[in-house]
mmCIF file of C-alpha atoms in Angstrom:
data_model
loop_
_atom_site.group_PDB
_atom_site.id
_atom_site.type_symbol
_atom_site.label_atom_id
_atom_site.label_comp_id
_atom_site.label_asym_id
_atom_site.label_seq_id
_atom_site.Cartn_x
_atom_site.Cartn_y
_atom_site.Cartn_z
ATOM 1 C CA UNK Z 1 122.884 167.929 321.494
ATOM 2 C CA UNK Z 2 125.272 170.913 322.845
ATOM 3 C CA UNK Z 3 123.877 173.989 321.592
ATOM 4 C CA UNK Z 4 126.716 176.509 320.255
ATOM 5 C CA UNK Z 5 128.021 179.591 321.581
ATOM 6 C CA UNK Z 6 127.091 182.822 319.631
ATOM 7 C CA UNK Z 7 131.023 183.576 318.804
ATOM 8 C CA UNK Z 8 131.027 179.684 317.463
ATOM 9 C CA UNK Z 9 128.095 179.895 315.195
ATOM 10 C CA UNK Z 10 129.516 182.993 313.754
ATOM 11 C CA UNK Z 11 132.727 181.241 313.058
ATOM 12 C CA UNK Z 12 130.895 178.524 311.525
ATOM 13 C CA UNK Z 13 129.053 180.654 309.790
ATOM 14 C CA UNK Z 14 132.136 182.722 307.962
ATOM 15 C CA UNK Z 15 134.015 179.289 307.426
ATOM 16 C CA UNK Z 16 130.657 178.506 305.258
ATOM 17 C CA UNK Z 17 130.788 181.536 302.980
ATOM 18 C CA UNK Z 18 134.090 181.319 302.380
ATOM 19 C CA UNK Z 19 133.911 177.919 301.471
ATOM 20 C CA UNK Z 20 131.125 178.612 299.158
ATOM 21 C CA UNK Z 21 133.317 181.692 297.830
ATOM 22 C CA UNK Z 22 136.372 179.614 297.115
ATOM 23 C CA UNK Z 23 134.346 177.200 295.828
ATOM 24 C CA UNK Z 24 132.164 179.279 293.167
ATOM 25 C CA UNK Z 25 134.620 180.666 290.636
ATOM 26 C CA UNK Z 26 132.618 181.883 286.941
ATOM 27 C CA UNK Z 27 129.670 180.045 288.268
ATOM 28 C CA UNK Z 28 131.460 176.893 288.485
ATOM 29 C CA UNK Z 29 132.689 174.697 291.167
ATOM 30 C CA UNK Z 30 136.119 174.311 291.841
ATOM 31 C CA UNK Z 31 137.878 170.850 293.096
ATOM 32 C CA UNK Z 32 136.861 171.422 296.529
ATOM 33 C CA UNK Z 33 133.445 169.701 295.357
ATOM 34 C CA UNK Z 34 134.344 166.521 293.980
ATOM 35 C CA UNK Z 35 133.799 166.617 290.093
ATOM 36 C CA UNK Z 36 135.351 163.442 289.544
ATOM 37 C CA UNK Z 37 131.870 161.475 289.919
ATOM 38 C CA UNK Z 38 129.760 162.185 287.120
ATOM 39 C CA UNK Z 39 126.587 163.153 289.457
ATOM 40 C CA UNK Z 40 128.418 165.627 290.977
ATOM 41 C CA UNK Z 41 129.801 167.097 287.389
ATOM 42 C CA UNK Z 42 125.919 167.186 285.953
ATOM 43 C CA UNK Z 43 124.513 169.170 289.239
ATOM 44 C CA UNK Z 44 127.155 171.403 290.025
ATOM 45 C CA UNK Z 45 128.299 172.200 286.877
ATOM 46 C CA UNK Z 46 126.027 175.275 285.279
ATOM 47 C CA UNK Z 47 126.953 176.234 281.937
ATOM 48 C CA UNK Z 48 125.971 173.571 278.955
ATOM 49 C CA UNK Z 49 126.486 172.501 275.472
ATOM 50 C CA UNK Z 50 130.396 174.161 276.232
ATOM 51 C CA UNK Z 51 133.855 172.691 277.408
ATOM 52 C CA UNK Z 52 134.816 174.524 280.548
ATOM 53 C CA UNK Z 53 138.446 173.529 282.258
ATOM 54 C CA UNK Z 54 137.935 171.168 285.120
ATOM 55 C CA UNK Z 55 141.281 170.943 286.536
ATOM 56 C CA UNK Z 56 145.414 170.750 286.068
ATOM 57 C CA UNK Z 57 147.972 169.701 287.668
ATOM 58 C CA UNK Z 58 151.814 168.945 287.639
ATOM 59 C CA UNK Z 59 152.315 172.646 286.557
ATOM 60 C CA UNK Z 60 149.383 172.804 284.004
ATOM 61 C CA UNK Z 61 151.152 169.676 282.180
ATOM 62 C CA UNK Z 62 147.813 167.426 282.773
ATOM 63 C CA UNK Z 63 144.200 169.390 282.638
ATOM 64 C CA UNK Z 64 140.607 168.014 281.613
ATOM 65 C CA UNK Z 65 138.031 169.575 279.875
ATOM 66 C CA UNK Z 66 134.377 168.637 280.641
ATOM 67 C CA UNK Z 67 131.123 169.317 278.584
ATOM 68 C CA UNK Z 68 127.905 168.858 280.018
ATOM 69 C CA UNK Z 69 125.328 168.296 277.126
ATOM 70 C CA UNK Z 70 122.036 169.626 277.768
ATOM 71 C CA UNK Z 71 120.797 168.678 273.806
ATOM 72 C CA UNK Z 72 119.261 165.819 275.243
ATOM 73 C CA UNK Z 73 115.803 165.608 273.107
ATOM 74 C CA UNK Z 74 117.873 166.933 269.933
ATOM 75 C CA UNK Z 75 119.775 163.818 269.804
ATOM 76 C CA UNK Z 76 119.519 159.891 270.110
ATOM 77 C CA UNK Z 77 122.518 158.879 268.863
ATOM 78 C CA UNK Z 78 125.763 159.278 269.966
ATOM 79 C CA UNK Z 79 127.885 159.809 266.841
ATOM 80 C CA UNK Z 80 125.363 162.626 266.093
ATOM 81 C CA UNK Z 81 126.344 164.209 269.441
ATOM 82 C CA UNK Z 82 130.407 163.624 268.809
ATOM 83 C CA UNK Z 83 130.177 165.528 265.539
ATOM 84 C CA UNK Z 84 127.864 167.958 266.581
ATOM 85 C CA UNK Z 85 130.920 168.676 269.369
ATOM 86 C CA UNK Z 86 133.350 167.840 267.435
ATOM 87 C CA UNK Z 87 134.321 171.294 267.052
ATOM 88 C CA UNK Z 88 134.568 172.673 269.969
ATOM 89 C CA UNK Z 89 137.080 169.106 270.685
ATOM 90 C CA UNK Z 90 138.890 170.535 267.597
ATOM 91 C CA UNK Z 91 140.147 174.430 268.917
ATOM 92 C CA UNK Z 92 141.081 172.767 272.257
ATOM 93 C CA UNK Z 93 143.303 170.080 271.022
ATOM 94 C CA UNK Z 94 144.428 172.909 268.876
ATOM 95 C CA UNK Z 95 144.958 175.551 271.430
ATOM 96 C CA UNK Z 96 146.942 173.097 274.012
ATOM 97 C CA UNK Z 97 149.074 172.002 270.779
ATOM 98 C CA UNK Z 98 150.427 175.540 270.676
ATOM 99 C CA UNK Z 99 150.947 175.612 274.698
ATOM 100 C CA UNK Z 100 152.275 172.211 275.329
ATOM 101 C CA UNK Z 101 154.063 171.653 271.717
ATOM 102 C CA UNK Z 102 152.629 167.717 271.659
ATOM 103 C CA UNK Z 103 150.099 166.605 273.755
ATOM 104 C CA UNK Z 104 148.507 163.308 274.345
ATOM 105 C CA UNK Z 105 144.730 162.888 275.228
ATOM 106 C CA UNK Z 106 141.885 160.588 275.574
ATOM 107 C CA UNK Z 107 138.072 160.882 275.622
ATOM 108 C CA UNK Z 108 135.612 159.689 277.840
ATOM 109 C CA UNK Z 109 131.801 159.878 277.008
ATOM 110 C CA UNK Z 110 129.452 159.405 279.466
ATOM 111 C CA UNK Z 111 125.577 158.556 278.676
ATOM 112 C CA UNK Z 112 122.226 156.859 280.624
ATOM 113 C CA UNK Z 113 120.622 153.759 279.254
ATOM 114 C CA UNK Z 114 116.897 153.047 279.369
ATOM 115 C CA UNK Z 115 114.908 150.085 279.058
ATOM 116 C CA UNK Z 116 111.643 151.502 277.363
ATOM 117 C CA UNK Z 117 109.069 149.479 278.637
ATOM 118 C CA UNK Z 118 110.594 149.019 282.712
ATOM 119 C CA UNK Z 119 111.712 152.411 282.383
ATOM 120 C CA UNK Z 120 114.978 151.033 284.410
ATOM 121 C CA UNK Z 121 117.953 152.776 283.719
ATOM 122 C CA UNK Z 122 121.540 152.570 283.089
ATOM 123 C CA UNK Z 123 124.660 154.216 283.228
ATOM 124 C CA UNK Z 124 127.747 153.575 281.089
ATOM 125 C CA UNK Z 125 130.798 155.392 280.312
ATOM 126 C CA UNK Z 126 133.238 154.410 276.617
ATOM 127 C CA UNK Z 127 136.574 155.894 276.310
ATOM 128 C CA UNK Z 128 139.713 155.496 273.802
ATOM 129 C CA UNK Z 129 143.033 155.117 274.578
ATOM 130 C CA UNK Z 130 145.395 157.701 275.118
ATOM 131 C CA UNK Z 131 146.705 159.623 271.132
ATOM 132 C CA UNK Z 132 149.517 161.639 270.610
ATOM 133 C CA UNK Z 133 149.435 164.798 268.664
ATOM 134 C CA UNK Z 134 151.964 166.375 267.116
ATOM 135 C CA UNK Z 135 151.139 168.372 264.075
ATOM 136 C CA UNK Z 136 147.372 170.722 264.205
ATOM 137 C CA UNK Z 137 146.598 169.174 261.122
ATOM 138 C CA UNK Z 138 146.162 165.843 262.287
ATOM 139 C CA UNK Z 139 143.730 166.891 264.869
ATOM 140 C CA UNK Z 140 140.703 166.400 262.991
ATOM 141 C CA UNK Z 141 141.321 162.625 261.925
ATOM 142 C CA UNK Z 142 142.602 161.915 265.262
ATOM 143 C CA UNK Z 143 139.125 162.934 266.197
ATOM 144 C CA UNK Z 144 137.550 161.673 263.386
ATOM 145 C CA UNK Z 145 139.207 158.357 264.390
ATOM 146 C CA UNK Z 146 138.509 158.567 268.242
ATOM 147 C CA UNK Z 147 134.628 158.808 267.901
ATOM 148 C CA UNK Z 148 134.594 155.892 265.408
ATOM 149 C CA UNK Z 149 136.044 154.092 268.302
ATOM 150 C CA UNK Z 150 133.464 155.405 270.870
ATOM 151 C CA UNK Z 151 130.497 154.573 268.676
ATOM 152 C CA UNK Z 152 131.953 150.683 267.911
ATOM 153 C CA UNK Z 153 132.275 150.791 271.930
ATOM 154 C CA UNK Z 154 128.666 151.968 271.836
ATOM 155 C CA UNK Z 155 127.536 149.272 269.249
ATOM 156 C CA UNK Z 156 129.139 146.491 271.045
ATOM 157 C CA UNK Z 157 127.845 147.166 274.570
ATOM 158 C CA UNK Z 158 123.888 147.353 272.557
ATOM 159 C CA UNK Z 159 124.700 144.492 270.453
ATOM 160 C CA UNK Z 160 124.562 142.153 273.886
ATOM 161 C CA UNK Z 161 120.989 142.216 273.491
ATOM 162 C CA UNK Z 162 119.988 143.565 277.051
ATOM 163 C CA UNK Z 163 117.198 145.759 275.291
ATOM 164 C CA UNK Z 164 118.541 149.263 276.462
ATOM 165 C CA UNK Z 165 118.425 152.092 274.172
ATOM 166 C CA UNK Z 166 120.208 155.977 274.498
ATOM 167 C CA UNK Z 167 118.222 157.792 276.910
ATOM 168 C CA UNK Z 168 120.885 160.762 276.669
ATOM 169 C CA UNK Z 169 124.662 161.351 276.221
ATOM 170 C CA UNK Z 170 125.567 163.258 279.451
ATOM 171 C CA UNK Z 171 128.855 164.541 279.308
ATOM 172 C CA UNK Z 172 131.988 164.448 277.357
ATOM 173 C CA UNK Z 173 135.610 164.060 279.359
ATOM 174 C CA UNK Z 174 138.936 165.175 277.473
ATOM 175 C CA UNK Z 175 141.924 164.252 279.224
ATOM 176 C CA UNK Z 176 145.195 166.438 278.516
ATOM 177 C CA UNK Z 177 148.808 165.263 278.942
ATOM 178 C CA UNK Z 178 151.796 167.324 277.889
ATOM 179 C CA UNK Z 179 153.851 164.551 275.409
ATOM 180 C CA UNK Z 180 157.697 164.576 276.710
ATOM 181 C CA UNK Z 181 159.384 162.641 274.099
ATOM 182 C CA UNK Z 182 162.759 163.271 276.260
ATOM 183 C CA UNK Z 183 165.354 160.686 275.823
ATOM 184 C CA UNK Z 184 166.753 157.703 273.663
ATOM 185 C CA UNK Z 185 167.187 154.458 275.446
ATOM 186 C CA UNK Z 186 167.795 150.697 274.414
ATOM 187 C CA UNK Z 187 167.082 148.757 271.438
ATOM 188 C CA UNK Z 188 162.996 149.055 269.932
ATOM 189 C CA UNK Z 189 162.147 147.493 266.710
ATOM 190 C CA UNK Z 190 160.716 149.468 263.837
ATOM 191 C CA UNK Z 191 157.449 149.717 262.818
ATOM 192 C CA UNK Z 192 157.223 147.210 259.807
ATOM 193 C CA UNK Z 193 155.519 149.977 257.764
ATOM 194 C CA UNK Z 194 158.790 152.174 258.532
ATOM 195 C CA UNK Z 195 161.298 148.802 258.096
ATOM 196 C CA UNK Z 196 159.980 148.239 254.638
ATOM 197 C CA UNK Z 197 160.824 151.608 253.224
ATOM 198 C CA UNK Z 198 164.436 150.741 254.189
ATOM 199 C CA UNK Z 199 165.609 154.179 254.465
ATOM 200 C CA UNK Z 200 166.497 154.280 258.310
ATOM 201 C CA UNK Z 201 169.849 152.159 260.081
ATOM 202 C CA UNK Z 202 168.137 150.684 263.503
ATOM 203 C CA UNK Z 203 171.460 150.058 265.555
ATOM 204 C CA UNK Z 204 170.709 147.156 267.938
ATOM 205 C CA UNK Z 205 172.409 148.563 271.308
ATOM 206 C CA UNK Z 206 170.626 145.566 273.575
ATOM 207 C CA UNK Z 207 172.932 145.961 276.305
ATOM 208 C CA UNK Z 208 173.158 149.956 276.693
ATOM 209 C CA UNK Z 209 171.137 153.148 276.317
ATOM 210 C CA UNK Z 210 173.774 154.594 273.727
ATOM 211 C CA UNK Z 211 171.362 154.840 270.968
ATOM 212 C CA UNK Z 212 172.441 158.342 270.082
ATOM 213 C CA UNK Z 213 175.759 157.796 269.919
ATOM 214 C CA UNK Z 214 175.510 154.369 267.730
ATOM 215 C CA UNK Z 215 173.340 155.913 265.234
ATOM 216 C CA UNK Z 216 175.463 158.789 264.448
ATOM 217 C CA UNK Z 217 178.051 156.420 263.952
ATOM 218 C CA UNK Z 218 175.602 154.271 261.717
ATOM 219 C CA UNK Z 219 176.108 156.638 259.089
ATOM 220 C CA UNK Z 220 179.821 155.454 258.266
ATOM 221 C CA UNK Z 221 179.347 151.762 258.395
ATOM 222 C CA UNK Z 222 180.034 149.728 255.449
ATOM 223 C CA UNK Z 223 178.766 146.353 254.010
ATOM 224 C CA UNK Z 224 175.427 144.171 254.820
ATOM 225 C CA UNK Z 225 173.831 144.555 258.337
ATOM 226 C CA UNK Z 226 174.143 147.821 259.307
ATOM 227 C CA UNK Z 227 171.715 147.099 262.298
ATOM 228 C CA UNK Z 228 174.930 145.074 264.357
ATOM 229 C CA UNK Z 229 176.738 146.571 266.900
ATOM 230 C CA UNK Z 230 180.216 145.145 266.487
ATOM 231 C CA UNK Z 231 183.961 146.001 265.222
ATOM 232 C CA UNK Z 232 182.934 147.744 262.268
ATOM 233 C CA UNK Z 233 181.028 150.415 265.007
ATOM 234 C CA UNK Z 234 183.778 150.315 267.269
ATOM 235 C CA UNK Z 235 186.565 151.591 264.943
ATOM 236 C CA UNK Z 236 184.866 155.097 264.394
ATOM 237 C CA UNK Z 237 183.256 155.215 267.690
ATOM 238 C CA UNK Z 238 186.464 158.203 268.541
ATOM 239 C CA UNK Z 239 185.367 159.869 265.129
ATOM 240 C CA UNK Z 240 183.031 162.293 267.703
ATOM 241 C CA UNK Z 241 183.225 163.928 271.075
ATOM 242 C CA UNK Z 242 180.442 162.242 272.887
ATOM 243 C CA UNK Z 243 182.066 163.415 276.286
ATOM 244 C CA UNK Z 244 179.027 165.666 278.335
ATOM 245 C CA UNK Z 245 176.168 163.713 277.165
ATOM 246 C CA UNK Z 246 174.412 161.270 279.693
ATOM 247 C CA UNK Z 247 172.778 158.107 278.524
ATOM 248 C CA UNK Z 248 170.046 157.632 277.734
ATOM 249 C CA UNK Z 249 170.699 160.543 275.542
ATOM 250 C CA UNK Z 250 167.823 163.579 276.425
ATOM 251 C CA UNK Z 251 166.449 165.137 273.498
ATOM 252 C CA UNK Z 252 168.179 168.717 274.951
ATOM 253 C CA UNK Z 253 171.353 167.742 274.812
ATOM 254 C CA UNK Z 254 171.757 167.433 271.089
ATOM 255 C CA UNK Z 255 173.110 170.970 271.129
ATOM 256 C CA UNK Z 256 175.794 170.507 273.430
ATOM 257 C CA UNK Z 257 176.903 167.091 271.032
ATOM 258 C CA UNK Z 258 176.598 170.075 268.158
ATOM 259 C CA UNK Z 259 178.302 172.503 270.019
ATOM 260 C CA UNK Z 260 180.888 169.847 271.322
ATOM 261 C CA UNK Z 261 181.597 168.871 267.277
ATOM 262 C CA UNK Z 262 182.671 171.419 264.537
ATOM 263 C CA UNK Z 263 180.940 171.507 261.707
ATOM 264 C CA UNK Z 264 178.281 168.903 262.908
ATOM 265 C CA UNK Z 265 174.531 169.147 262.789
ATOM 266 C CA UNK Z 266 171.888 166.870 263.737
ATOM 267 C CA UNK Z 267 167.834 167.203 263.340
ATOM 268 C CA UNK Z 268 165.930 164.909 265.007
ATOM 269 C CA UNK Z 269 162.163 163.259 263.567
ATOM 270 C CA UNK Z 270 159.929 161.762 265.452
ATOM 271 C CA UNK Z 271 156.547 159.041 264.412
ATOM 272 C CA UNK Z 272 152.942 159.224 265.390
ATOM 273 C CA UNK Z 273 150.421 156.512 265.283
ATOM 274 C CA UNK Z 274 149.838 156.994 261.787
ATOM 275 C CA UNK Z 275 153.465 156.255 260.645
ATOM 276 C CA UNK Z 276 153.868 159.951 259.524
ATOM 277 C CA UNK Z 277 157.373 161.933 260.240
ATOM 278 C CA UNK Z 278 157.288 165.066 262.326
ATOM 279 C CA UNK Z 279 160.255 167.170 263.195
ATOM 280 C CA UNK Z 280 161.395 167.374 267.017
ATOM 281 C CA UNK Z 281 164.448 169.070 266.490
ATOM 282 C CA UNK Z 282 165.395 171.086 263.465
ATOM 283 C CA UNK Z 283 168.860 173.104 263.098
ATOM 284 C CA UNK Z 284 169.276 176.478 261.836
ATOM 285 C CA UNK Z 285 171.371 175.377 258.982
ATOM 286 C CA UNK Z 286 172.694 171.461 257.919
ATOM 287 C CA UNK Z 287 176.467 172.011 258.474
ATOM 288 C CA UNK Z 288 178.684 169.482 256.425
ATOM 289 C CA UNK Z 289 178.639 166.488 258.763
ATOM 290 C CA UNK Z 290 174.657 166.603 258.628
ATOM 291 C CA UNK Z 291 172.874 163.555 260.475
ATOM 292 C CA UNK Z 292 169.116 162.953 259.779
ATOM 293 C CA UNK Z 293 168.097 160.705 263.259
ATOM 294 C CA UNK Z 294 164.032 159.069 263.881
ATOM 295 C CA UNK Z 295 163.476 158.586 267.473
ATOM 296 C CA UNK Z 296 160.766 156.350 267.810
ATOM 297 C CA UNK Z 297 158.689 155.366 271.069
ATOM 298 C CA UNK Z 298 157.147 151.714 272.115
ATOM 299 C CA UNK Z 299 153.678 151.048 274.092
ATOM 300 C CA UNK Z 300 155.452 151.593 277.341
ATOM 301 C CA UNK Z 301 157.279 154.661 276.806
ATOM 302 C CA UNK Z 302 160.474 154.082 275.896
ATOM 303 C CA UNK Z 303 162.014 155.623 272.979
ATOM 304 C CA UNK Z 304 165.251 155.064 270.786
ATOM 305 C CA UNK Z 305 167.305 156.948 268.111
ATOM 306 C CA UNK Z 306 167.992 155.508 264.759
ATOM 307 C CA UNK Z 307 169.779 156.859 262.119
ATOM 308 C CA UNK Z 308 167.611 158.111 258.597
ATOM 309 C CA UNK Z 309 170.196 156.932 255.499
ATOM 310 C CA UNK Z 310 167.392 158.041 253.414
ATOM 311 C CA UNK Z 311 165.210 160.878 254.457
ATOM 312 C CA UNK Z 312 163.101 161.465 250.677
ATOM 313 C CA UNK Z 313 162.350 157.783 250.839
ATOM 314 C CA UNK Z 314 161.379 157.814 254.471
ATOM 315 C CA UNK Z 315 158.941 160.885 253.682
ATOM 316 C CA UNK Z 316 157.621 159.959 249.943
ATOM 317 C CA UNK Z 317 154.396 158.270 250.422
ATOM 318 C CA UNK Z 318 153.865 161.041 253.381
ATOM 319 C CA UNK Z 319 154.417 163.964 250.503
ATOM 320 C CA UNK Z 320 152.683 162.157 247.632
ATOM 321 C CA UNK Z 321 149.812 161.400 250.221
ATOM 322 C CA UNK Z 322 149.245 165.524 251.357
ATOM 323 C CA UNK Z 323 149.537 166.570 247.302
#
């Protein structure tokens, strides 16, 4: 092979240190090592037993955390590990809740597999689905709730009777998202736990993204199915300046539909998996024409304004359940 010139090992030799500079930041290794594959993550990564940030991205609105668990002879079961952790899981969730205002995440636990008597192993990896959190103190039953998942993931994949048992719990992934509950669209059911409390007007707007604008205007319509879109809609739909807002209607732009209307306030409630009522957007002060709207959110995203007729029966199992 060509041997290289003097001046081009040097050069080769600076472009290696400052790789390995850029690369080594707190005694960790940055994303120019690829810490997406797990073998990477458990040789490169140092520090133990401790969630370090692994990386962000889209302006620090996504970042994961990543623990590498060295407690490998202390435990032999996985739910022991979770809770033993389940701390440290707790003042992240916690301290992104204050940065991003609601968050989504998921968790991904990674763990070997033996088979005691071939000594051939295994890898496997269980994760939950993405949950949203809005309030801090929901954060420990949303974790309470994810590692019950994890663990019946666990129990199913042993219960297949291949013979492997827990040689160690390697690493624990959690997944950040900032939650952007941004806009009202088109027509989405209610939750049947919600419907039943019949304290909240769903306007059915299947052939716009008006949502906003019909459930504002829910509040002054009369008789037995509140939920149609017809005549009864239309003859108060000029009761409101609704000129400046674009449709689907952004959460943001409830202050210029205040600002547009004298003596009009709106605050805005949003739902979490658990069927328990949040605030999104609260006003200074309820002026006279006061409107109480739930924007709620399907599994693909899409959310939609409906009007609360009866915000103490919406929230009184919520109350009674807390006292």
């Amino acid at each position: 092979p060509q041997r290289l010139q003097p001046r081009q090992q040097q050069q080769q030799q600076q472009q290696q240190q400052q790789q390995e500079q850029d690369m080594e930041i707190d005694g960790q290794y940055e994303s120019l090592v690829n810490l997406k594959q797990k073998k990477n993550r458990l040789k490169l990564i140092c520090e133990s037993n401790k969630f370090i940030e692994l990386e962000r991205a889209f302006k620090n609105s996504l970042k994961t955390f990543y623990l590498k668990n060295s407690n490998v002879s202390d435990f032999k079961d996985i739910c022991l590990v979770l809770q033993y952790y389940r701390e440290q899981m707790k003042i992240i969730v916690k301290q992104l809740l204050v940065e991003y205002g609601a968050l989504k995440f998921n968790m991904i636990v990674e763990c070997t597999y033996i088979k005691p008597f071939t000594e051939e192993t295994q890898e496997a990896a269980f994760k939950t689905s993405n949950f949203s959190v809005f309030q801090s103190d929901s954060v420990d039953k949303i974790l309470r709730d994810m590692i019950k998942k994890i663990c019946a993931e666990e129990n199913d994949y042993l219960g297949k009777g291949s013979g492997w048992t827990l040689r160690s719990l390697d690493g624990i992934l959690l997944r950040f998202s900032k939650y952007k509950p941004l806009r009202g669209s088109s027509f989405i059911p209610l939750p049947k736990l919600i419907k039943n409390k019949t304290a909240v007007i769903n306007p059915k707007n299947l052939n716009d993204n008006e949502c906003f604008k019909w459930a504002i205007l829910a509040h002054y319509i009369q008789g037995p199915n509140k939920d149609r879109i017809n005549e009864r809609y239309l003859a108060v739909v000029n009761k409101f300046n609704f000129n400046d807002l674009s449709f689907p209607c952004p959460l943001k732009q409830i202050k210029k539909f205040e600002k547009n209307n004298v003596g009009v306030s709106v605050n805005v409630y949003g739902l979490n998996e658990y069927a328990e009522i949040f605030p999104l957007k609260v006003c200074d002060e309820e002026e006279k024409n006061h409107f109480d709207l739930l924007l709620i959110t399907n599994d693909k995203g899409n959310n939609h304004y409906c009007y609360i007729k009866d915000f103490s029966r919406l929230v009184r199992s919520q109350i009674t359940l807390h006292e």
